[in-house]
Tab-separated table of C-alpha atoms in Angstrom:
chain	number	residue	atom	x	y	z
M	102	MET	CA	106.161	66.770	137.471
M	103	ALA	CA	103.723	69.141	135.772
M	104	LYS	CA	104.044	72.825	136.485
M	105	LYS	CA	101.084	74.278	138.428
M	106	LYS	CA	99.100	76.887	136.555
M	107	ALA	CA	98.407	80.051	138.501
M	108	LEU	CA	94.850	81.357	138.696
M	109	ALA	CA	94.029	83.802	135.933
M	110	PRO	CA	94.307	87.433	137.053
M	111	ASN	CA	91.269	88.690	138.993
M	112	LYS	CA	89.970	85.139	139.512
M	113	GLN	CA	89.222	83.889	142.989
M	114	PRO	CA	89.482	80.216	143.928
M	115	TRP	CA	86.161	78.373	143.858
M	116	ARG	CA	84.416	78.168	147.212
M	117	ASN	CA	84.324	74.793	148.909
M	118	ARG	CA	80.666	74.293	149.837
M	119	ILE	CA	81.140	70.821	151.316
M	120	VAL	CA	80.567	71.080	155.061
M	121	GLU	CA	80.090	67.506	156.256
M	122	SER	CA	80.199	63.877	155.237
M	123	GLY	CA	79.226	60.619	156.830
M	124	VAL	CA	77.028	57.540	156.607
M	125	GLN	CA	73.396	57.239	157.656
M	126	ALA	CA	70.415	54.927	157.212
M	127	ALA	CA	68.647	55.103	153.859
M	128	ASP	CA	65.352	56.112	155.452
M	129	GLN	CA	66.906	59.317	156.822
M	130	PHE	CA	67.140	60.994	153.402
M	131	LEU	CA	64.495	63.305	151.960
M	132	ALA	CA	63.860	63.186	148.218
M	133	HIS	CA	63.906	66.668	146.736
M	134	PRO	CA	60.365	67.612	145.646
M	135	ASP	CA	61.772	69.406	142.576
M	136	ASN	CA	63.856	66.460	141.332
M	137	TYR	CA	62.787	66.009	137.712
M	138	ARG	CA	64.841	62.938	136.807
M	139	THR	CA	63.207	59.603	136.140
M	140	HIS	CA	64.948	56.277	135.657
M	141	SER	CA	64.028	53.249	133.597
M	142	HIS	CA	63.866	49.767	135.091
M	143	GLU	CA	67.032	48.968	133.120
M	144	GLN	CA	68.884	51.865	134.756
M	145	GLU	CA	67.707	50.782	138.194
M	146	ALA	CA	68.772	47.195	137.567
M	147	ALA	CA	72.179	48.273	136.261
M	148	LEU	CA	72.786	50.516	139.279
M	149	ARG	CA	71.774	47.769	141.711
M	150	HIS	CA	74.079	45.353	139.899
M	151	VAL	CA	77.044	47.724	140.255
M	152	LEU	CA	76.249	48.438	143.917
M	153	ASP	CA	75.975	44.690	144.595
M	154	LYS	CA	79.217	43.934	142.776
M	155	VAL	CA	81.388	46.952	143.652
M	156	GLY	CA	79.665	48.777	146.502
M	157	TRP	CA	79.574	52.493	147.215
M	158	VAL	CA	82.067	54.652	145.319
M	159	GLN	CA	80.129	57.926	145.334
M	160	GLU	CA	78.282	59.660	148.147
M	161	VAL	CA	74.787	61.061	147.729
M	162	LEU	CA	74.567	64.852	147.973
M	163	VAL	CA	72.399	66.602	150.588
M	164	SER	CA	71.600	70.277	151.152
M	165	LYS	CA	72.453	71.514	154.645
M	166	ARG	CA	69.749	74.182	154.596
M	167	THR	CA	66.762	72.126	153.434
M	168	GLY	CA	67.926	68.580	154.140
M	169	TYR	CA	66.842	67.495	150.651
M	170	LEU	CA	68.803	65.201	148.351
M	171	LEU	CA	70.419	67.057	145.479
M	172	ASP	CA	71.969	64.014	143.827
M	173	GLY	CA	71.618	60.294	144.474
M	174	HIS	CA	67.861	59.747	144.534
M	175	LEU	CA	68.158	56.433	142.662
M	176	ARG	CA	70.994	55.218	144.896
M	177	VAL	CA	68.921	55.965	148.001
M	178	ARG	CA	65.883	54.226	146.464
M	179	ALA	CA	68.042	51.166	145.738
M	180	ALA	CA	69.256	51.189	149.364
M	181	LEU	CA	65.656	51.505	150.631
M	182	ASP	CA	64.719	48.458	148.564
M	183	ARG	CA	67.338	46.503	150.546
M	184	GLY	CA	66.012	47.788	153.866
M	185	ASP	CA	65.420	51.101	155.633
M	186	ALA	CA	68.555	50.782	157.756
M	187	THR	CA	70.907	50.204	154.796
M	188	PRO	CA	73.849	52.579	155.373
M	189	VAL	CA	74.356	55.216	152.679
M	190	PRO	CA	77.435	57.462	152.439
M	191	TYR	CA	76.604	61.142	152.007
M	192	LYS	CA	78.138	64.573	151.817
M	193	VAL	CA	76.416	67.794	152.805
M	194	VAL	CA	76.780	71.088	150.968
M	195	ASP	CA	75.780	74.517	152.228
M	196	VAL	CA	73.975	76.158	149.299
M	197	THR	CA	71.006	78.504	148.996
M	198	GLU	CA	67.677	77.272	147.643
M	199	ASN	CA	68.432	79.043	144.334
M	200	GLU	CA	71.753	77.214	144.175
M	201	GLU	CA	69.904	73.956	144.949
M	202	ALA	CA	67.734	74.574	141.893
M	203	ALA	CA	70.831	75.151	139.766
M	204	LEU	CA	72.419	71.923	141.020
M	205	LEU	CA	69.227	69.932	140.379
M	206	ALA	CA	69.006	71.378	136.876
M	207	VAL	CA	72.570	70.758	135.712
M	208	TYR	CA	74.324	68.164	137.900
M	209	ASP	CA	73.594	65.016	135.860
M	210	PRO	CA	72.744	66.622	132.489
M	211	ILE	CA	76.314	67.879	132.132
M	212	ALA	CA	77.530	64.266	132.150
M	213	VAL	CA	74.777	63.241	129.723
M	214	LEU	CA	75.870	65.940	127.276
M	215	ALA	CA	79.486	64.736	127.282
M	216	GLY	CA	80.876	63.252	124.088
M	217	LYS	CA	81.699	59.577	123.849
M	218	ASP	CA	84.703	57.689	122.574
M	219	ASN	CA	82.995	54.614	121.097
M	220	ASP	CA	86.272	52.695	120.760
M	221	LYS	CA	86.937	53.049	124.495
M	222	LEU	CA	83.330	52.134	125.273
M	223	ASN	CA	83.658	48.979	123.158
M	224	GLU	CA	86.829	48.070	125.070
M	225	LEU	CA	85.022	48.532	128.394
M	226	LEU	CA	82.057	46.470	127.223
M	227	GLY	CA	84.511	43.730	126.241
M	228	LEU	CA	85.776	43.614	129.834
M	229	LEU	CA	82.323	42.963	131.311
M	230	THR	CA	81.624	39.440	132.472
M	231	ASP	CA	78.471	37.364	131.982
M	232	GLU	CA	77.282	38.455	135.412
M	233	ASP	CA	77.407	42.054	134.093
M	234	ALA	CA	74.758	41.303	131.455
M	235	THR	CA	72.266	43.805	132.902
M	236	LEU	CA	74.806	46.605	132.690
M	237	ALA	CA	75.930	45.602	129.194
M	238	LYS	CA	72.310	45.458	128.021
M	239	LEU	CA	71.687	48.974	129.316
M	240	LEU	CA	74.800	50.355	127.624
M	241	HIS	CA	74.040	48.611	124.318
M	242	GLY	CA	70.470	49.943	124.465
M	243	GLU	CA	71.763	53.454	125.082
M	244	ARG	CA	73.998	53.210	122.031
M	245	LYS	CA	71.039	52.099	119.887
M	246	ARG	CA	68.996	55.106	121.095
M	247	GLU	CA	71.893	57.429	120.221
M	248	LYS	CA	72.032	56.028	116.685
M	249	LYS	CA	68.292	56.656	116.279
M	250	LEU	CA	68.767	60.245	117.412
M	251	VAL	CA	71.552	60.746	114.887
M	252	ALA	CA	69.248	59.401	112.159
M	253	PHE	CA	66.677	62.165	112.876
M	254	ASP	CA	65.785	64.043	109.695
M	255	ALA	CA	67.005	67.569	110.379
M	256	ALA	CA	65.258	68.831	107.221
M	257	GLU	CA	61.919	68.393	108.962
M	258	SER	CA	61.291	71.292	111.300
M	259	PHE	CA	58.624	72.361	113.715
M	260	GLU	CA	57.599	75.712	115.082
M	261	VAL	CA	56.049	76.143	118.487
M	262	VAL	CA	54.429	79.475	119.264
M	263	VAL	CA	53.591	80.336	122.837
M	264	GLU	CA	51.630	83.475	123.585
M	265	CYS	CA	51.480	84.871	127.090
């Protein structure tokens, strides 16, 4: 058994901001007006495929103070497409509006910025069945976009000047 590491000196444990969880109808959620994320049709199709095949494995995240979604807009939209009364699991966090903005800004982008082990991804893609074609297509397309980004000519540069 691994030895527990003690908190570094002068460090407090992180606060638990989760105050509630449950399940409610899809039409009871409020999209956050400051949500900046957009999703392609391929992403929507892949998410619906996984929800149809596996079901819910992650709750959507709701702010206690404003009632707005902080994470899970696409999952709620997919549930709404099935019917307003589709049950959606959620958890509620008690955060300030400034903290809401921070969560909206960084929650998903942190995962997007993560590195990838292409060998492990290839193994996972090999495990997908024919009925997972939508998901496989999305993941293969994402890998092609990454290769194009890597091929960007870094010698070419641009300068943007903004005067206020």
